[in-house]
mmCIF file of C-alpha atoms in Angstrom:
data_model
loop_
_atom_site.group_PDB
_atom_site.id
_atom_site.type_symbol
_atom_site.label_atom_id
_atom_site.label_comp_id
_atom_site.label_asym_id
_atom_site.label_seq_id
_atom_site.Cartn_x
_atom_site.Cartn_y
_atom_site.Cartn_z
ATOM 1 C CA UNK A 1 60.141 103.109 118.813
ATOM 2 C CA UNK A 2 61.731 101.924 121.357
ATOM 3 C CA UNK A 3 65.345 100.905 123.222
ATOM 4 C CA UNK A 4 63.694 97.005 122.574
ATOM 5 C CA UNK A 5 63.662 98.111 118.286
ATOM 6 C CA UNK A 6 67.380 99.009 118.230
ATOM 7 C CA UNK A 7 68.271 95.766 120.161
ATOM 8 C CA UNK A 8 66.600 93.825 117.914
ATOM 9 C CA UNK A 9 69.281 95.330 115.099
ATOM 10 C CA UNK A 10 72.288 95.479 117.223
ATOM 11 C CA UNK A 11 72.284 91.766 118.346
ATOM 12 C CA UNK A 12 72.040 89.990 115.741
ATOM 13 C CA UNK A 13 74.789 92.459 113.512
ATOM 14 C CA UNK A 14 77.411 91.788 116.608
ATOM 15 C CA UNK A 15 76.645 88.215 117.477
ATOM 16 C CA UNK A 16 77.376 87.849 113.971
ATOM 17 C CA UNK A 17 79.984 89.741 113.189
ATOM 18 C CA UNK A 18 81.996 88.653 117.028
ATOM 19 C CA UNK A 19 80.752 84.638 115.626
ATOM 20 C CA UNK A 20 84.610 84.167 114.326
ATOM 21 C CA UNK A 21 86.435 80.949 114.671
ATOM 22 C CA UNK A 22 90.066 81.598 115.875
ATOM 23 C CA UNK A 23 92.345 78.653 116.357
ATOM 24 C CA UNK A 24 96.611 79.227 118.160
ATOM 25 C CA UNK A 25 98.544 78.407 121.001
ATOM 26 C CA UNK A 26 99.733 80.956 123.521
ATOM 27 C CA UNK A 27 103.773 81.094 122.547
ATOM 28 C CA UNK A 28 106.168 84.213 124.405
ATOM 29 C CA UNK A 29 108.000 86.705 122.137
ATOM 30 C CA UNK A 30 110.510 87.989 122.635
ATOM 31 C CA UNK A 31 111.465 91.894 122.615
ATOM 32 C CA UNK A 32 112.953 91.525 120.237
ATOM 33 C CA UNK A 33 109.873 89.698 117.999
ATOM 34 C CA UNK A 34 107.728 92.863 119.428
ATOM 35 C CA UNK A 35 109.564 95.862 118.615
ATOM 36 C CA UNK A 36 109.284 94.024 114.900
ATOM 37 C CA UNK A 37 105.842 93.665 114.752
ATOM 38 C CA UNK A 38 103.433 96.106 113.318
ATOM 39 C CA UNK A 39 99.917 96.635 112.625
ATOM 40 C CA UNK A 40 96.391 97.778 113.727
ATOM 41 C CA UNK A 41 93.874 95.945 116.167
ATOM 42 C CA UNK A 42 90.843 94.018 114.406
ATOM 43 C CA UNK A 43 88.633 95.661 117.348
ATOM 44 C CA UNK A 44 88.910 100.016 117.240
ATOM 45 C CA UNK A 45 86.983 102.070 119.288
ATOM 46 C CA UNK A 46 86.207 106.353 118.214
ATOM 47 C CA UNK A 47 84.249 108.672 119.674
ATOM 48 C CA UNK A 48 82.535 111.503 118.540
ATOM 49 C CA UNK A 49 80.646 114.545 119.583
ATOM 50 C CA UNK A 50 77.724 116.363 117.774
ATOM 51 C CA UNK A 51 74.328 118.555 118.146
ATOM 52 C CA UNK A 52 74.093 117.295 120.964
ATOM 53 C CA UNK A 53 74.608 113.417 120.283
ATOM 54 C CA UNK A 54 77.652 111.284 121.186
ATOM 55 C CA UNK A 55 78.814 108.600 119.689
ATOM 56 C CA UNK A 56 79.868 105.509 119.846
ATOM 57 C CA UNK A 57 81.571 103.250 116.971
ATOM 58 C CA UNK A 58 82.764 99.412 117.124
ATOM 59 C CA UNK A 59 85.230 99.542 113.983
ATOM 60 C CA UNK A 60 85.725 95.766 113.035
ATOM 61 C CA UNK A 61 88.784 95.806 110.293
ATOM 62 C CA UNK A 62 87.664 92.470 108.413
ATOM 63 C CA UNK A 63 86.816 91.200 105.539
ATOM 64 C CA UNK A 64 83.392 89.046 104.639
ATOM 65 C CA UNK A 65 81.789 87.094 102.526
ATOM 66 C CA UNK A 66 78.662 86.325 102.537
ATOM 67 C CA UNK A 67 75.599 84.269 101.210
ATOM 68 C CA UNK A 68 72.349 85.269 103.091
ATOM 69 C CA UNK A 69 68.529 84.757 102.910
ATOM 70 C CA UNK A 70 66.299 86.584 104.322
ATOM 71 C CA UNK A 71 62.309 86.230 104.237
ATOM 72 C CA UNK A 72 61.489 88.915 105.488
ATOM 73 C CA UNK A 73 63.653 92.434 106.497
ATOM 74 C CA UNK A 74 61.387 94.615 108.194
ATOM 75 C CA UNK A 75 62.907 97.515 109.949
ATOM 76 C CA UNK A 76 61.078 100.840 111.223
ATOM 77 C CA UNK A 77 57.121 99.121 111.751
ATOM 78 C CA UNK A 78 55.069 101.725 114.013
ATOM 79 C CA UNK A 79 52.167 104.071 112.941
ATOM 80 C CA UNK A 80 53.209 107.301 110.875
ATOM 81 C CA UNK A 81 49.887 108.781 110.801
ATOM 82 C CA UNK A 82 50.421 112.762 111.290
ATOM 83 C CA UNK A 83 54.209 112.608 110.656
ATOM 84 C CA UNK A 84 56.039 114.489 107.298
ATOM 85 C CA UNK A 85 57.559 112.722 104.249
ATOM 86 C CA UNK A 86 54.839 109.750 104.401
ATOM 87 C CA UNK A 87 54.576 108.504 101.082
ATOM 88 C CA UNK A 88 52.994 105.012 101.312
ATOM 89 C CA UNK A 89 50.366 102.803 103.113
ATOM 90 C CA UNK A 90 52.901 100.416 103.756
ATOM 91 C CA UNK A 91 53.612 98.713 107.404
ATOM 92 C CA UNK A 92 57.187 99.802 107.729
ATOM 93 C CA UNK A 93 60.130 101.934 106.820
ATOM 94 C CA UNK A 94 62.196 99.012 105.432
ATOM 95 C CA UNK A 95 60.124 96.202 104.289
ATOM 96 C CA UNK A 96 61.658 93.226 102.114
ATOM 97 C CA UNK A 97 60.505 90.305 100.989
ATOM 98 C CA UNK A 98 63.037 87.206 100.073
ATOM 99 C CA UNK A 99 65.562 89.744 101.065
ATOM 100 C CA UNK A 100 68.965 88.107 99.927
ATOM 101 C CA UNK A 101 73.082 89.470 99.441
ATOM 102 C CA UNK A 102 74.685 87.413 97.415
ATOM 103 C CA UNK A 103 73.749 84.968 94.609
ATOM 104 C CA UNK A 104 74.514 81.261 93.491
ATOM 105 C CA UNK A 105 76.011 80.642 90.175
ATOM 106 C CA UNK A 106 74.211 77.578 88.178
ATOM 107 C CA UNK A 107 71.837 77.175 91.869
ATOM 108 C CA UNK A 108 70.985 73.941 89.950
ATOM 109 C CA UNK A 109 72.946 71.937 89.378
ATOM 110 C CA UNK A 110 76.500 70.051 90.450
ATOM 111 C CA UNK A 111 78.097 73.215 89.772
ATOM 112 C CA UNK A 112 77.149 75.300 91.680
ATOM 113 C CA UNK A 113 79.225 78.064 92.962
ATOM 114 C CA UNK A 114 78.358 80.861 95.782
ATOM 115 C CA UNK A 115 79.352 84.442 94.560
ATOM 116 C CA UNK A 116 79.581 86.174 97.976
ATOM 117 C CA UNK A 117 78.584 89.807 99.065
ATOM 118 C CA UNK A 118 81.708 91.816 100.395
ATOM 119 C CA UNK A 119 81.412 93.826 103.016
ATOM 120 C CA UNK A 120 85.267 95.587 104.358
ATOM 121 C CA UNK A 121 85.895 97.303 107.080
ATOM 122 C CA UNK A 122 81.891 96.810 109.087
ATOM 123 C CA UNK A 123 80.894 98.420 112.052
ATOM 124 C CA UNK A 124 78.422 99.203 114.416
ATOM 125 C CA UNK A 125 77.727 102.673 116.075
ATOM 126 C CA UNK A 126 75.764 103.705 118.966
ATOM 127 C CA UNK A 127 74.413 107.087 119.306
ATOM 128 C CA UNK A 128 73.320 108.833 122.680
ATOM 129 C CA UNK A 129 72.181 111.779 124.137
ATOM 130 C CA UNK A 130 70.523 113.105 127.516
ATOM 131 C CA UNK A 131 66.453 113.467 128.297
ATOM 132 C CA UNK A 132 65.081 116.322 129.673
ATOM 133 C CA UNK A 133 65.223 114.714 133.003
ATOM 134 C CA UNK A 134 69.374 114.291 132.676
ATOM 135 C CA UNK A 135 69.525 110.622 131.682
ATOM 136 C CA UNK A 136 72.026 109.929 128.786
ATOM 137 C CA UNK A 137 69.922 107.248 126.803
ATOM 138 C CA UNK A 138 70.795 105.530 123.925
ATOM 139 C CA UNK A 139 68.600 107.531 120.774
ATOM 140 C CA UNK A 140 70.193 105.533 117.884
ATOM 141 C CA UNK A 141 72.276 102.031 116.795
ATOM 142 C CA UNK A 142 73.176 102.236 112.693
ATOM 143 C CA UNK A 143 75.349 98.915 111.222
ATOM 144 C CA UNK A 144 77.252 100.139 107.680
ATOM 145 C CA UNK A 145 80.326 99.267 105.584
ATOM 146 C CA UNK A 146 83.137 100.773 104.677
ATOM 147 C CA UNK A 147 82.450 99.116 101.116
ATOM 148 C CA UNK A 148 80.487 96.847 99.843
ATOM 149 C CA UNK A 149 80.338 94.902 96.723
ATOM 150 C CA UNK A 150 77.691 92.404 95.010
ATOM 151 C CA UNK A 151 73.966 91.494 94.462
ATOM 152 C CA UNK A 152 71.597 92.763 97.221
ATOM 153 C CA UNK A 153 67.768 90.991 95.966
ATOM 154 C CA UNK A 154 64.655 91.070 96.698
ATOM 155 C CA UNK A 155 60.894 92.085 96.763
ATOM 156 C CA UNK A 156 61.241 95.780 97.998
ATOM 157 C CA UNK A 157 57.639 97.249 99.640
ATOM 158 C CA UNK A 158 59.175 100.112 100.752
ATOM 159 C CA UNK A 159 61.654 101.870 101.242
ATOM 160 C CA UNK A 160 63.290 104.539 103.787
ATOM 161 C CA UNK A 161 66.332 106.955 103.422
ATOM 162 C CA UNK A 162 68.836 107.591 100.335
ATOM 163 C CA UNK A 163 69.386 105.285 97.451
ATOM 164 C CA UNK A 164 70.889 107.443 94.939
ATOM 165 C CA UNK A 165 71.651 105.203 91.498
ATOM 166 C CA UNK A 166 72.593 106.274 88.488
ATOM 167 C CA UNK A 167 70.521 104.826 84.387
ATOM 168 C CA UNK A 168 72.669 105.761 81.359
ATOM 169 C CA UNK A 169 72.104 103.881 77.759
ATOM 170 C CA UNK A 170 71.330 106.030 74.345
ATOM 171 C CA UNK A 171 68.526 107.940 73.777
ATOM 172 C CA UNK A 172 67.153 105.479 71.522
ATOM 173 C CA UNK A 173 66.143 102.949 73.948
ATOM 174 C CA UNK A 174 64.033 105.056 74.835
ATOM 175 C CA UNK A 175 61.725 105.668 71.981
ATOM 176 C CA UNK A 176 61.746 101.876 71.606
ATOM 177 C CA UNK A 177 60.643 101.470 74.895
ATOM 178 C CA UNK A 178 57.847 104.143 73.916
ATOM 179 C CA UNK A 179 56.588 102.630 71.018
ATOM 180 C CA UNK A 180 56.510 99.375 72.151
ATOM 181 C CA UNK A 181 54.284 100.577 75.758
ATOM 182 C CA UNK A 182 51.689 102.652 72.981
ATOM 183 C CA UNK A 183 52.036 99.925 69.861
ATOM 184 C CA UNK A 184 53.431 101.757 67.156
ATOM 185 C CA UNK A 185 55.889 101.549 64.457
ATOM 186 C CA UNK A 186 58.634 103.309 62.992
ATOM 187 C CA UNK A 187 56.092 104.635 59.909
ATOM 188 C CA UNK A 188 53.098 105.745 63.047
ATOM 189 C CA UNK A 189 56.517 107.096 65.124
ATOM 190 C CA UNK A 190 56.871 110.291 62.770
ATOM 191 C CA UNK A 191 53.082 111.792 63.658
ATOM 192 C CA UNK A 192 53.642 111.537 67.514
ATOM 193 C CA UNK A 193 55.486 114.075 69.193
ATOM 194 C CA UNK A 194 57.234 112.161 71.602
ATOM 195 C CA UNK A 195 58.431 109.272 69.492
ATOM 196 C CA UNK A 196 59.532 111.638 66.812
ATOM 197 C CA UNK A 197 61.193 113.917 69.878
ATOM 198 C CA UNK A 198 63.119 110.445 71.264
ATOM 199 C CA UNK A 199 63.469 109.398 67.162
ATOM 200 C CA UNK A 200 65.786 113.070 66.762
ATOM 201 C CA UNK A 201 67.788 112.051 69.799
ATOM 202 C CA UNK A 202 68.210 108.599 68.234
ATOM 203 C CA UNK A 203 72.215 107.313 69.732
ATOM 204 C CA UNK A 204 72.721 110.210 72.187
ATOM 205 C CA UNK A 205 74.351 108.815 75.157
ATOM 206 C CA UNK A 206 71.917 110.305 78.325
ATOM 207 C CA UNK A 207 72.030 109.730 81.615
ATOM 208 C CA UNK A 208 70.268 110.806 85.422
ATOM 209 C CA UNK A 209 70.622 109.838 89.185
ATOM 210 C CA UNK A 210 67.429 107.574 90.370
ATOM 211 C CA UNK A 211 65.751 109.013 93.604
ATOM 212 C CA UNK A 212 63.483 107.352 95.914
ATOM 213 C CA UNK A 213 60.032 109.469 94.776
ATOM 214 C CA UNK A 214 56.399 109.265 95.258
ATOM 215 C CA UNK A 215 53.979 107.459 93.257
ATOM 216 C CA UNK A 216 52.642 109.574 90.689
ATOM 217 C CA UNK A 217 54.233 113.622 91.197
ATOM 218 C CA UNK A 218 57.627 111.659 91.771
ATOM 219 C CA UNK A 219 58.617 114.049 94.672
ATOM 220 C CA UNK A 220 61.265 113.225 96.488
ATOM 221 C CA UNK A 221 60.695 115.992 99.150
ATOM 222 C CA UNK A 222 57.327 116.081 100.719
ATOM 223 C CA UNK A 223 56.293 118.201 103.674
ATOM 224 C CA UNK A 224 59.697 119.936 103.915
ATOM 225 C CA UNK A 225 61.292 116.402 104.303
ATOM 226 C CA UNK A 226 62.761 113.382 102.604
ATOM 227 C CA UNK A 227 60.218 110.724 101.210
ATOM 228 C CA UNK A 228 59.953 108.228 103.745
ATOM 229 C CA UNK A 229 58.345 104.524 103.447
ATOM 230 C CA UNK A 230 58.831 105.012 99.184
ATOM 231 C CA UNK A 231 57.439 102.459 96.957
ATOM 232 C CA UNK A 232 58.872 103.983 93.662
ATOM 233 C CA UNK A 233 62.199 104.779 92.656
ATOM 234 C CA UNK A 234 63.031 106.919 89.691
ATOM 235 C CA UNK A 235 63.862 110.748 87.955
ATOM 236 C CA UNK A 236 63.025 113.147 90.529
ATOM 237 C CA UNK A 237 59.492 115.813 89.037
ATOM 238 C CA UNK A 238 62.170 119.010 88.398
ATOM 239 C CA UNK A 239 64.970 116.976 87.127
ATOM 240 C CA UNK A 240 65.690 115.851 82.901
ATOM 241 C CA UNK A 241 68.619 113.790 81.322
ATOM 242 C CA UNK A 242 71.926 114.511 80.677
ATOM 243 C CA UNK A 243 74.029 114.582 77.975
ATOM 244 C CA UNK A 244 77.472 114.457 77.906
ATOM 245 C CA UNK A 245 77.310 114.553 73.804
ATOM 246 C CA UNK A 246 77.741 118.160 71.625
ATOM 247 C CA UNK A 247 74.860 119.779 69.312
ATOM 248 C CA UNK A 248 71.488 120.898 68.869
ATOM 249 C CA UNK A 249 69.242 118.145 69.970
ATOM 250 C CA UNK A 250 71.638 117.390 72.661
ATOM 251 C CA UNK A 251 71.085 120.327 74.528
ATOM 252 C CA UNK A 252 67.206 120.648 74.328
ATOM 253 C CA UNK A 253 67.538 116.848 76.222
ATOM 254 C CA UNK A 254 67.476 118.371 79.259
ATOM 255 C CA UNK A 255 64.350 120.477 77.964
ATOM 256 C CA UNK A 256 62.545 118.176 77.048
ATOM 257 C CA UNK A 257 62.884 115.655 78.936
ATOM 258 C CA UNK A 258 61.811 116.870 82.671
ATOM 259 C CA UNK A 259 60.305 114.949 84.781
ATOM 260 C CA UNK A 260 56.900 116.276 86.061
ATOM 261 C CA UNK A 261 53.858 113.802 87.778
ATOM 262 C CA UNK A 262 56.541 110.707 86.811
ATOM 263 C CA UNK A 263 56.132 111.325 82.854
ATOM 264 C CA UNK A 264 58.195 112.943 80.439
ATOM 265 C CA UNK A 265 57.526 112.878 77.031
ATOM 266 C CA UNK A 266 55.082 110.221 77.441
ATOM 267 C CA UNK A 267 57.751 107.541 79.166
ATOM 268 C CA UNK A 268 57.200 107.170 82.988
ATOM 269 C CA UNK A 269 60.016 108.055 85.252
ATOM 270 C CA UNK A 270 58.894 106.697 88.801
ATOM 271 C CA UNK A 271 58.952 102.747 88.775
ATOM 272 C CA UNK A 272 58.210 100.522 91.630
ATOM 273 C CA UNK A 273 61.109 98.967 93.933
ATOM 274 C CA UNK A 274 59.717 95.883 93.416
ATOM 275 C CA UNK A 275 60.351 95.696 89.457
ATOM 276 C CA UNK A 276 64.246 95.446 90.672
ATOM 277 C CA UNK A 277 64.617 91.696 91.802
ATOM 278 C CA UNK A 278 67.880 92.171 92.209
ATOM 279 C CA UNK A 279 70.563 95.157 92.256
ATOM 280 C CA UNK A 280 73.935 94.841 91.426
ATOM 281 C CA UNK A 281 75.756 97.379 94.574
ATOM 282 C CA UNK A 282 78.787 98.737 93.216
ATOM 283 C CA UNK A 283 81.355 99.013 90.666
ATOM 284 C CA UNK A 284 80.499 96.014 88.102
ATOM 285 C CA UNK A 285 83.541 96.611 86.208
ATOM 286 C CA UNK A 286 85.737 96.686 89.153
ATOM 287 C CA UNK A 287 83.343 93.253 90.200
ATOM 288 C CA UNK A 288 86.588 91.058 91.024
ATOM 289 C CA UNK A 289 88.420 94.251 92.899
ATOM 290 C CA UNK A 290 86.535 95.084 96.972
ATOM 291 C CA UNK A 291 88.522 98.286 97.030
ATOM 292 C CA UNK A 292 88.386 99.674 93.519
ATOM 293 C CA UNK A 293 85.242 98.949 93.168
ATOM 294 C CA UNK A 294 83.179 99.181 96.154
ATOM 295 C CA UNK A 295 80.450 100.948 97.606
ATOM 296 C CA UNK A 296 81.239 103.438 99.942
ATOM 297 C CA UNK A 297 79.194 104.817 102.712
ATOM 298 C CA UNK A 298 76.237 102.233 103.158
ATOM 299 C CA UNK A 299 74.274 101.175 106.486
ATOM 300 C CA UNK A 300 71.237 100.770 108.193
ATOM 301 C CA UNK A 301 69.958 102.027 111.025
ATOM 302 C CA UNK A 302 66.712 102.678 113.448
ATOM 303 C CA UNK A 303 66.667 105.907 115.986
ATOM 304 C CA UNK A 304 64.073 106.646 118.475
ATOM 305 C CA UNK A 305 64.027 110.258 116.742
ATOM 306 C CA UNK A 306 66.229 111.872 114.013
ATOM 307 C CA UNK A 307 69.878 111.179 114.534
ATOM 308 C CA UNK A 308 72.183 113.196 112.469
ATOM 309 C CA UNK A 309 75.010 109.938 111.126
ATOM 310 C CA UNK A 310 78.492 111.137 110.348
ATOM 311 C CA UNK A 311 78.980 110.478 107.119
ATOM 312 C CA UNK A 312 81.705 108.143 107.004
ATOM 313 C CA UNK A 313 82.814 108.505 102.748
ATOM 314 C CA UNK A 314 82.072 112.421 102.589
ATOM 315 C CA UNK A 315 84.593 113.884 105.209
ATOM 316 C CA UNK A 316 82.660 116.561 107.221
ATOM 317 C CA UNK A 317 79.370 115.721 106.315
ATOM 318 C CA UNK A 318 76.542 114.244 108.455
ATOM 319 C CA UNK A 319 73.447 112.213 107.143
ATOM 320 C CA UNK A 320 69.819 113.770 108.749
ATOM 321 C CA UNK A 321 67.420 111.147 109.349
ATOM 322 C CA UNK A 322 64.228 111.034 110.381
ATOM 323 C CA UNK A 323 62.501 108.403 113.718
ATOM 324 C CA UNK A 324 62.344 105.669 112.436
ATOM 325 C CA UNK A 325 64.068 103.340 109.967
ATOM 326 C CA UNK A 326 66.881 104.714 107.705
ATOM 327 C CA UNK A 327 68.924 102.165 104.631
ATOM 328 C CA UNK A 328 71.848 104.561 103.613
ATOM 329 C CA UNK A 329 72.534 103.976 99.881
ATOM 330 C CA UNK A 330 73.778 107.229 98.577
ATOM 331 C CA UNK A 331 76.724 108.137 95.910
ATOM 332 C CA UNK A 332 79.610 109.696 96.925
ATOM 333 C CA UNK A 333 82.165 112.543 95.474
ATOM 334 C CA UNK A 334 80.862 115.061 93.000
ATOM 335 C CA UNK A 335 81.544 116.293 89.392
ATOM 336 C CA UNK A 336 83.614 113.801 88.007
ATOM 337 C CA UNK A 337 84.738 111.864 91.524
ATOM 338 C CA UNK A 338 80.708 111.247 91.647
ATOM 339 C CA UNK A 339 80.287 107.367 92.134
ATOM 340 C CA UNK A 340 77.204 105.953 92.726
ATOM 341 C CA UNK A 341 76.701 102.892 94.883
ATOM 342 C CA UNK A 342 74.359 101.246 91.447
ATOM 343 C CA UNK A 343 74.441 101.781 88.225
ATOM 344 C CA UNK A 344 71.425 100.116 85.295
ATOM 345 C CA UNK A 345 71.363 100.287 82.205
ATOM 346 C CA UNK A 346 68.649 102.544 80.234
ATOM 347 C CA UNK A 347 67.110 99.457 79.050
ATOM 348 C CA UNK A 348 66.755 97.534 82.717
ATOM 349 C CA UNK A 349 65.181 100.912 84.294
ATOM 350 C CA UNK A 350 62.500 101.631 81.903
ATOM 351 C CA UNK A 351 61.993 97.063 82.322
ATOM 352 C CA UNK A 352 62.939 95.963 85.713
ATOM 353 C CA UNK A 353 66.026 93.152 86.875
ATOM 354 C CA UNK A 354 65.177 89.583 87.439
ATOM 355 C CA UNK A 355 65.799 87.688 89.953
ATOM 356 C CA UNK A 356 69.777 86.352 90.669
ATOM 357 C CA UNK A 357 69.424 82.341 92.458
ATOM 358 C CA UNK A 358 69.994 82.937 95.763
ATOM 359 C CA UNK A 359 70.023 79.376 96.808
ATOM 360 C CA UNK A 360 70.949 76.069 96.384
ATOM 361 C CA UNK A 361 68.839 73.574 93.748
ATOM 362 C CA UNK A 362 66.110 74.803 91.876
ATOM 363 C CA UNK A 363 64.661 77.768 94.234
ATOM 364 C CA UNK A 364 65.636 80.997 93.319
ATOM 365 C CA UNK A 365 65.120 82.633 95.931
ATOM 366 C CA UNK A 366 63.179 82.126 99.564
ATOM 367 C CA UNK A 367 65.720 78.763 100.339
#
């Protein structure tokens, strides 16, 4: 990881955010007019010192609507051999083909309309540290959003960071999926212990938090650090489906569905990230209001050493990142106030999601 690599992230971010077209005539204002005006500048600066690092954050007080298509998003490409946490042999920490933000509705006809990815209060932040020679140098840079909402699409080959989502739905969907995968019917299901257990759960509503995992084991921690270059997401080993329902069967669900080696009750609990071609970021029940439905705390960062970034969505907390690239899509709050950056039905979690068109015309990707 080098300074030039950090600059490659900062340069396009700065150029895109500063490409604002404004036309206005300058006229003198009276003292009375000036005294009647209150407001905040488009650009503000914040500073912070923590853990031996000094931070400078450039805040853009703006709301941005974007439709973005990129053949490939590749960040943190370097040799991780011998470093802890390596979950795959992918060449980069973040590697997404056909990456896109936003979508196009009715893309292949004259009524095509753009549904943008909405960003509120974006910022760019730099982390500095004095090295062993006494020289103050840049240690990391990140691009973040106060709030974000819309479709994120791509063929996700590798992710490093936090990707915490919620899956939910009736347990019967798990039974239907299990029967389909194992060629069972309602009669033969009664002679299969896993299928029978899923049948007893019926339509009980279940939910779980899914995270980045190592394929095969379901571990989210390797060698004492969070997995990097993950290719799978799912229910971590040792965790299970939960329910708010009451009764004997409901009370058994957490125990019966505890994940181990990427499996629970015969159901796969680790899924390739490539299964999910498009994910809605934010609260889908508030798609028209970023203030209510926007996901908080999202950022992408590059750092040439382990850097703790201030968690702007959880006051007083920091997000610990490893050397390399990092994507932060973490849940915020706790208990009843927990908010997830994305939510999937159990049906979509098990079967994957289709690509939302992001191009005008017949192509859904690769504009």
